[in-house]
Amino acid sequence: MKLLEERILRDGIVKSSEILKVDSFINHQIDPVLLKEMAGEWKRLYSDCQVDKILTIEASGIGVACFTALAFGVPALFAKKVRTANLSGDVYTARVQSFTAGREYDIMVARQYLHEGEHILIIDDFLARGAAMRGLVSLCGQAGAIVEGAGVCIEKAFQNGGNDLRAEGLRIEALAKIESMSVENGIKFC
Amino acid sequence: MKLLEERILRDGIVKSSEILKVDSFINHQIDPVLLKEMAGEWKRLYSDCQVDKILTIEASGIGVACFTALAFGVPALFAKKVRTANLSGDVYTARVQSFTAGREYDIMVARQYLHEGEHILIIDDFLARGAAMRGLVSLCGQAGAIVEGAGVCIEKAFQNGGNDLRAEGLRIEALAKIESMSVENGIKFC
């Protein structure tokens, strides 16, 4: 998506060959017009699919998931991050290994909001090694929900999470796909 | 706001005289149409004010803040909750006492996204004792930003945070104001 790529080139900050900061327009400060445009793009890309609900993960996925939910005319649901395993039986949970934060955490959704046979589109801001995405897919699997696909704003393709997940059969629509990046040479899109 | 009050009566769950669950449409699962309507209402209520940025707090404020930002045509900024005091000098921070969670935490925003003289509208899902709201007002004060007012979806008026903050001069527009509630007798709006 040209609009997003141009914005990343203009306002994104490459901190290292692995870390891209987009917190001036996606992650901390949010440009709602850009998010709405991205939502419209997923609506177009997934127009051939039944989508009953948008699933995302707190916190930075929530904004873009809300606009996508509005575009599809369905509810959004965000998985919560919990630090304890002390959860009631009324939730689905998955363990996620965060490489950025260097720790593991659990994510959860209440069982009553994810149903068997429900068609789910997963939305998130970043896809890198795919750990959070695998957690969200796992929550859907536990519920017997059907994952139609995923939409991510930015895929760091060189970290292979997307390729691995596609090889396992997950459809992923990344609106900006980064082939490589470095502080010296900037960003190269796929 | 009649639409929100009706929705609370229909789908909200009174867990005790202090706790109202709205996680089927605001807090966990999100109804984007309702959030957009609420955003439009704040746009109407604050039409006499200059608003340069929407400030909220993760996680459940983000969705409604994004729609409000779109309605005003300005960016949204969400304060992050951090568990450590180990922060760099590039952020404004405030300590928040959470009564629901029974603990204290710090919130932060990057200094580069909150500026002196910037006109801020604070948006959040709940206002109870006002601890989070005071934290957000403090962040604005540290930056020299001007708080035009606050918009909250639901004010638990019986917990007095709103009244205290109004007495201190903060304009607050609550779209549903609960006078009292109980498991036996349900919800009474102001």
Coordinates of C-alpha atoms in Angstrom, one line a residue:
Chain A
M1 CA 0.0 0.0 0.0
K2 CA 1.7 3.0 -1.3
L3 CA 0.3 5.5 1.2
L4 CA 1.7 3.4 4.1
E5 CA 5.1 2.8 2.5
E6 CA 5.5 6.5 1.8
R7 CA 4.6 7.3 5.4
I8 CA 7.1 4.7 6.8
L9 CA 9.8 6.3 4.6
R10 CA 8.9 9.8 5.8
D11 CA 8.2 9.2 9.5
G12 CA 9.5 5.8 10.5
I13 CA 12.8 5.6 12.3
V14 CA 15.1 2.6 11.7
K15 CA 16.8 2.0 15.0
S16 CA 18.7 -1.1 13.9
S17 CA 18.5 -3.8 11.2
E18 CA 15.7 -5.3 13.3
I19 CA 13.8 -2.4 14.9
L20 CA 11.6 0.1 13.1
K21 CA 9.9 2.8 15.2
V22 CA 6.5 4.0 13.8
D23 CA 5.3 5.5 17.1
S24 CA 4.6 8.9 15.5
F25 CA 1.7 7.5 13.5
I26 CA 0.8 3.9 14.5
N27 CA 2.1 2.8 17.8
H28 CA 1.9 5.6 20.3
Q29 CA 0.7 8.6 18.5
I30 CA -1.9 7.5 15.9
D31 CA -2.9 9.0 12.6
P32 CA -6.6 8.0 12.4
V33 CA -6.9 8.9 8.7
L34 CA -4.1 6.5 7.8
L35 CA -5.6 3.7 10.0
K36 CA -9.0 4.2 8.3
E37 CA -7.3 3.9 4.9
M38 CA -5.6 0.7 5.9
A39 CA -8.9 -0.7 7.1
G40 CA -10.5 0.1 3.8
E41 CA -7.7 -1.7 2.0
W42 CA -8.3 -4.9 4.0
K43 CA -12.0 -4.6 3.3
R44 CA -11.1 -4.6 -0.3
L45 CA -8.6 -7.5 -0.1
Y46 CA -10.9 -9.7 1.9
S47 CA -14.1 -8.8 0.1
D48 CA -14.3 -12.5 -1.1
C49 CA -14.4 -13.7 2.5
Q50 CA -17.0 -14.0 5.2
V51 CA -15.8 -12.0 8.2
D52 CA -17.9 -12.1 11.4
K53 CA -15.4 -10.6 13.8
I54 CA -12.0 -8.8 13.9
L55 CA -9.5 -10.2 16.4
T56 CA -6.5 -8.2 17.6
I57 CA -4.2 -7.9 20.6
E58 CA -3.7 -5.0 23.0
A59 CA -2.5 -2.3 22.8
S60 CA -1.3 -1.1 19.5
G61 CA -3.5 -3.3 17.4
I62 CA -6.7 -1.9 18.8
G63 CA -7.0 1.3 16.8
V64 CA -6.6 -0.3 13.4
A65 CA -8.8 -3.2 14.4
C66 CA -11.6 -0.8 15.4
F67 CA -11.5 0.9 12.0
T68 CA -11.4 -2.5 10.2
A69 CA -14.4 -3.7 12.3
L70 CA -16.3 -0.6 11.2
A71 CA -15.4 -1.2 7.6
F72 CA -16.7 -4.8 7.8
G73 CA -19.7 -3.9 9.9
V74 CA -18.7 -6.4 12.6
P75 CA -17.4 -6.3 16.2
A76 CA -13.7 -6.1 17.2
L77 CA -12.3 -8.2 20.0
F78 CA -8.9 -7.6 21.5
A79 CA -6.9 -10.3 23.3
K80 CA -5.6 -9.1 26.7
K81 CA -2.0 -9.6 27.8
V82 CA -1.8 -11.1 31.3
R83 CA 1.3 -11.6 33.3
T84 CA -0.1 -14.3 35.5
A85 CA -1.3 -17.8 34.6
N86 CA -4.0 -17.3 37.3
L87 CA -6.9 -17.2 34.9
S88 CA -10.5 -18.4 35.4
G89 CA -11.8 -21.2 33.2
D90 CA -13.9 -18.8 31.2
V91 CA -11.1 -17.7 28.9
Y92 CA -9.0 -19.1 26.1
T93 CA -5.3 -18.5 26.6
A94 CA -2.1 -18.8 24.6
R95 CA 1.5 -18.3 25.6
V96 CA 3.4 -15.7 23.5
Q97 CA 7.2 -15.3 23.3
S98 CA 8.0 -11.7 22.8
F99 CA 11.4 -11.2 21.3
T100 CA 11.3 -7.4 21.5
A101 CA 10.5 -7.5 25.2
G102 CA 12.6 -10.5 25.9
R103 CA 10.0 -12.4 27.9
E104 CA 6.9 -14.6 27.7
Y105 CA 3.4 -13.6 28.4
D106 CA -0.1 -15.0 28.2
I107 CA -2.9 -13.6 26.0
M108 CA -6.5 -14.3 26.7
V109 CA -10.0 -13.7 25.4
A110 CA -13.2 -14.5 27.2
R111 CA -14.8 -17.7 25.8
Q112 CA -18.2 -15.9 25.3
Y113 CA -16.8 -13.6 22.6
L114 CA -15.1 -16.2 20.4
H115 CA -17.4 -18.9 19.0
E116 CA -17.3 -22.2 17.1
G117 CA -17.8 -21.6 13.4
E118 CA -17.3 -17.9 13.6
H119 CA -15.2 -16.4 10.7
I120 CA -12.3 -14.3 12.1
L121 CA -10.0 -11.8 10.5
I122 CA -6.9 -11.2 12.6
I123 CA -5.5 -7.6 12.5
D124 CA -2.2 -6.4 14.0
D125 CA 0.3 -3.6 13.6
F126 CA 3.4 -5.7 13.1
L127 CA 4.3 -9.2 12.0
A128 CA 7.9 -10.2 12.7
R129 CA 8.7 -13.7 13.9
G130 CA 4.9 -14.3 14.2
A131 CA 4.7 -15.1 17.9
A132 CA 1.7 -12.9 18.6
M133 CA 0.0 -14.0 15.4
R134 CA 0.4 -17.7 16.4
G135 CA -1.1 -16.9 19.8
L136 CA -4.1 -15.3 18.2
V137 CA -4.5 -18.2 15.7
S138 CA -4.3 -20.6 18.7
L139 CA -7.1 -18.7 20.5
C140 CA -9.3 -19.1 17.4
G141 CA -8.4 -22.8 17.2
Q142 CA -9.4 -23.4 20.8
A143 CA -12.8 -21.9 20.2
G144 CA -13.3 -23.7 16.9
A145 CA -13.5 -20.4 15.1
I146 CA -12.4 -20.2 11.4
V147 CA -9.5 -17.9 10.6
E148 CA -10.1 -16.4 7.2
G149 CA -6.8 -14.6 7.2
A150 CA -4.7 -11.9 8.8
G151 CA -4.1 -8.3 8.0
V152 CA -0.9 -6.6 9.3
C153 CA 0.2 -3.1 8.7
I154 CA 3.9 -3.9 8.5
E155 CA 5.6 -7.2 7.9
K156 CA 9.3 -7.5 8.6
A157 CA 9.7 -10.2 6.0
F158 CA 13.3 -10.8 6.8
Q159 CA 12.3 -12.2 10.2
N160 CA 10.3 -15.0 8.5
G161 CA 7.2 -15.2 10.7
G162 CA 5.0 -14.4 7.7
N163 CA 6.6 -16.9 5.4
D164 CA 6.4 -19.7 7.9
L165 CA 2.7 -18.9 8.7
R166 CA 1.9 -18.7 5.0
A167 CA 3.6 -22.1 4.4
E168 CA 1.3 -23.5 7.1
G169 CA -1.7 -22.2 5.2
L170 CA -2.5 -18.8 6.8
R171 CA -3.5 -16.1 4.4
I172 CA -1.7 -12.8 5.3
E173 CA -2.2 -9.5 3.7
A174 CA 0.6 -7.1 4.7
L175 CA 0.2 -3.5 3.6
A176 CA 3.9 -2.8 3.8
K177 CA 6.4 -5.6 3.5
I178 CA 10.0 -4.9 4.5
E179 CA 12.7 -6.9 2.8
S180 CA 15.6 -5.5 4.7
M181 CA 16.5 -2.3 6.6
S182 CA 19.5 -0.7 8.2
V183 CA 20.4 2.6 9.8
E184 CA 22.9 3.3 7.0
N185 CA 20.8 2.3 4.0
G186 CA 17.3 2.8 5.2
I187 CA 14.3 0.6 4.2
K188 CA 13.9 -1.7 1.2
F189 CA 10.3 -2.9 0.6
C190 CA 9.6 -6.3 -1.0
Chain B
M1 CA -26.6 9.9 25.4
K2 CA -29.6 7.8 24.9
L3 CA -28.0 5.2 22.6
L4 CA -25.3 4.5 25.2
E5 CA -27.6 4.4 28.2
E6 CA -29.9 1.9 26.3
R7 CA -27.0 -0.2 25.4
I8 CA -25.7 -0.3 29.0
L9 CA -29.2 -1.3 30.2
R10 CA -29.3 -4.0 27.6
D11 CA -25.8 -5.5 27.6
G12 CA -24.0 -4.1 30.7
I13 CA -23.7 -6.4 33.7
V14 CA -23.8 -5.0 37.2
K15 CA -21.4 -7.2 39.2
S16 CA -21.7 -5.2 42.4
S17 CA -22.7 -1.7 43.6
E18 CA -19.3 -0.6 42.3
I19 CA -18.5 -2.7 39.3
L20 CA -20.2 -2.5 35.9
K21 CA -19.0 -4.9 33.1
V22 CA -19.4 -3.5 29.6
D23 CA -16.9 -5.9 28.0
S24 CA -19.3 -7.1 25.4
F25 CA -19.3 -3.7 23.6
I26 CA -16.6 -1.4 25.0
N27 CA -13.9 -3.0 27.0
H28 CA -13.0 -6.3 25.4
Q29 CA -15.3 -6.9 22.5
I30 CA -16.0 -3.5 20.8
D31 CA -19.0 -2.3 18.9
P32 CA -17.3 0.1 16.4
V33 CA -20.7 1.7 15.4
L34 CA -21.4 2.7 19.0
L35 CA -17.8 4.1 19.4
K36 CA -18.2 6.1 16.3
E37 CA -21.5 7.6 17.5
M38 CA -19.9 8.5 20.8
A39 CA -17.0 10.2 19.0
G40 CA -19.6 12.2 17.0
E41 CA -21.3 13.3 20.2
W42 CA -18.0 14.7 21.7
K43 CA -17.3 16.4 18.4
R44 CA -20.7 18.1 18.8
L45 CA -20.2 18.9 22.5
Y46 CA -16.7 20.3 22.0
S47 CA -17.4 22.1 18.8
D48 CA -16.7 25.5 20.6
C49 CA -13.2 24.4 21.5
Q50 CA -9.9 24.2 19.7
V51 CA -8.7 20.5 19.8
D52 CA -5.3 19.7 18.4
K53 CA -4.9 16.2 19.8
I54 CA -6.8 13.4 21.6
L55 CA -5.1 11.9 24.6
T56 CA -6.1 8.6 26.1
I57 CA -4.7 5.7 28.1
E58 CA -4.2 2.1 27.0
A59 CA -5.9 -0.2 26.4
S60 CA -9.6 0.3 26.5
G61 CA -9.5 4.0 25.7
I62 CA -7.7 3.5 22.4
G63 CA -10.7 2.5 20.2
V64 CA -13.0 5.3 21.2
A65 CA -10.0 7.8 21.1
C66 CA -9.2 6.8 17.5
F67 CA -12.8 7.5 16.3
T68 CA -12.8 10.8 18.2
A69 CA -9.5 11.7 16.6
L70 CA -10.9 11.0 13.2
A71 CA -14.0 13.1 14.0
F72 CA -11.9 16.1 15.0
G73 CA -9.3 15.5 12.2
V74 CA -6.4 15.3 14.6
P75 CA -4.0 12.7 15.9
A76 CA -4.6 10.4 18.9
L77 CA -2.0 9.7 21.5
F78 CA -2.2 6.9 24.1
A79 CA -0.4 6.9 27.4
K80 CA 1.3 3.6 28.1
K81 CA 1.1 1.8 31.4
V82 CA 4.5 0.8 32.7
R83 CA 5.3 -1.3 35.6
T84 CA 8.8 -0.1 36.2
A85 CA 10.0 3.4 37.1
N86 CA 13.0 2.7 34.8
L87 CA 12.1 5.2 32.2
S88 CA 14.3 7.4 30.0
G89 CA 14.3 11.2 30.3
D90 CA 12.4 11.5 27.0
V91 CA 9.0 10.9 28.6
Y92 CA 6.4 12.5 30.9
T93 CA 5.2 10.2 33.6
A94 CA 2.5 10.1 36.3
R95 CA 1.7 7.7 39.0
V96 CA -1.8 6.3 39.0
Q97 CA -3.5 4.4 41.8
S98 CA -5.8 1.8 40.4
F99 CA -8.6 0.9 42.8
T100 CA -10.0 -1.9 40.6
A101 CA -6.6 -3.6 40.3
G102 CA -5.6 -2.7 43.8
R103 CA -2.1 -1.4 42.8
E104 CA -0.2 1.6 41.6
Y105 CA 1.3 1.9 38.1
D106 CA 3.0 4.6 36.1
I107 CA 1.8 6.0 32.8
M108 CA 3.9 7.7 30.2
V109 CA 3.9 9.5 27.0
A110 CA 6.9 10.5 24.9
R111 CA 7.8 14.1 25.2
Q112 CA 7.9 14.6 21.5
Y113 CA 4.2 14.0 21.1
L114 CA 2.8 16.4 23.7
H115 CA 3.7 20.0 23.3
E116 CA 3.5 23.3 25.1
G117 CA 0.4 25.2 24.0
E118 CA -1.2 22.2 22.3
H119 CA -5.0 22.0 23.0
I120 CA -5.9 18.5 24.3
L121 CA -9.1 16.6 24.6
I122 CA -8.8 13.6 27.0
I123 CA -10.9 10.6 26.2
D124 CA -11.4 7.5 28.3
D125 CA -14.0 4.7 28.7
F126 CA -14.6 5.0 32.5
L127 CA -14.4 7.7 35.1
A128 CA -14.8 6.5 38.6
R129 CA -12.5 8.0 41.3
G130 CA -10.6 9.9 38.6
A131 CA -7.2 8.5 39.2
A132 CA -6.4 7.8 35.6
M133 CA -7.9 11.1 34.5
R134 CA -5.7 12.9 37.0
G135 CA -2.7 11.1 35.6
L136 CA -3.5 12.2 32.1
V137 CA -4.1 15.8 33.2
S138 CA -0.7 15.7 34.9
L139 CA 1.0 14.6 31.8
C140 CA -0.5 17.6 29.9
G141 CA 0.5 19.9 32.7
Q142 CA 4.1 18.7 32.6
A143 CA 4.2 19.4 28.9
G144 CA 2.5 22.8 29.2
A145 CA -0.4 21.6 27.1
I146 CA -3.8 23.0 27.5
V147 CA -6.6 20.6 28.6
E148 CA -9.8 21.7 26.9
G149 CA -11.8 19.1 28.6
A150 CA -12.5 15.4 28.9
G151 CA -14.9 13.0 27.3
V152 CA -15.7 9.7 29.1
C153 CA -18.1 7.1 28.0
I154 CA -19.4 6.1 31.4
E155 CA -19.1 8.1 34.6
K156 CA -19.8 6.3 37.9
A157 CA -20.9 9.6 39.5
F158 CA -21.3 8.0 43.0
Q159 CA -17.5 7.5 43.1
N160 CA -17.1 11.3 43.0
G161 CA -14.0 11.5 40.8
G162 CA -15.9 13.5 38.2
N163 CA -17.4 15.9 40.7
D164 CA -14.0 16.6 42.3
L165 CA -12.4 17.2 39.0
R166 CA -15.2 19.5 37.9
A167 CA -14.8 21.4 41.1
E168 CA -11.1 21.9 40.2
G169 CA -12.1 23.4 36.9
L170 CA -12.0 20.4 34.5
R171 CA -14.8 20.3 31.9
I172 CA -16.0 16.7 31.6
E173 CA -18.6 15.4 29.2
A174 CA -19.8 12.0 30.3
L175 CA -22.1 10.3 27.8
A176 CA -23.7 8.1 30.5
K177 CA -23.7 9.1 34.1
I178 CA -24.6 6.5 36.7
E179 CA -26.1 7.8 39.9
S180 CA -26.3 4.4 41.6
M181 CA -26.4 0.8 40.8
S182 CA -26.9 -2.6 42.5
V183 CA -27.3 -6.2 41.5
E184 CA -30.9 -6.2 42.8
N185 CA -32.2 -2.9 41.4
G186 CA -30.0 -2.4 38.4
I187 CA -28.7 1.0 37.1
K188 CA -30.1 4.4 37.8
F189 CA -28.7 7.2 35.5
C190 CA -28.4 10.8 36.7

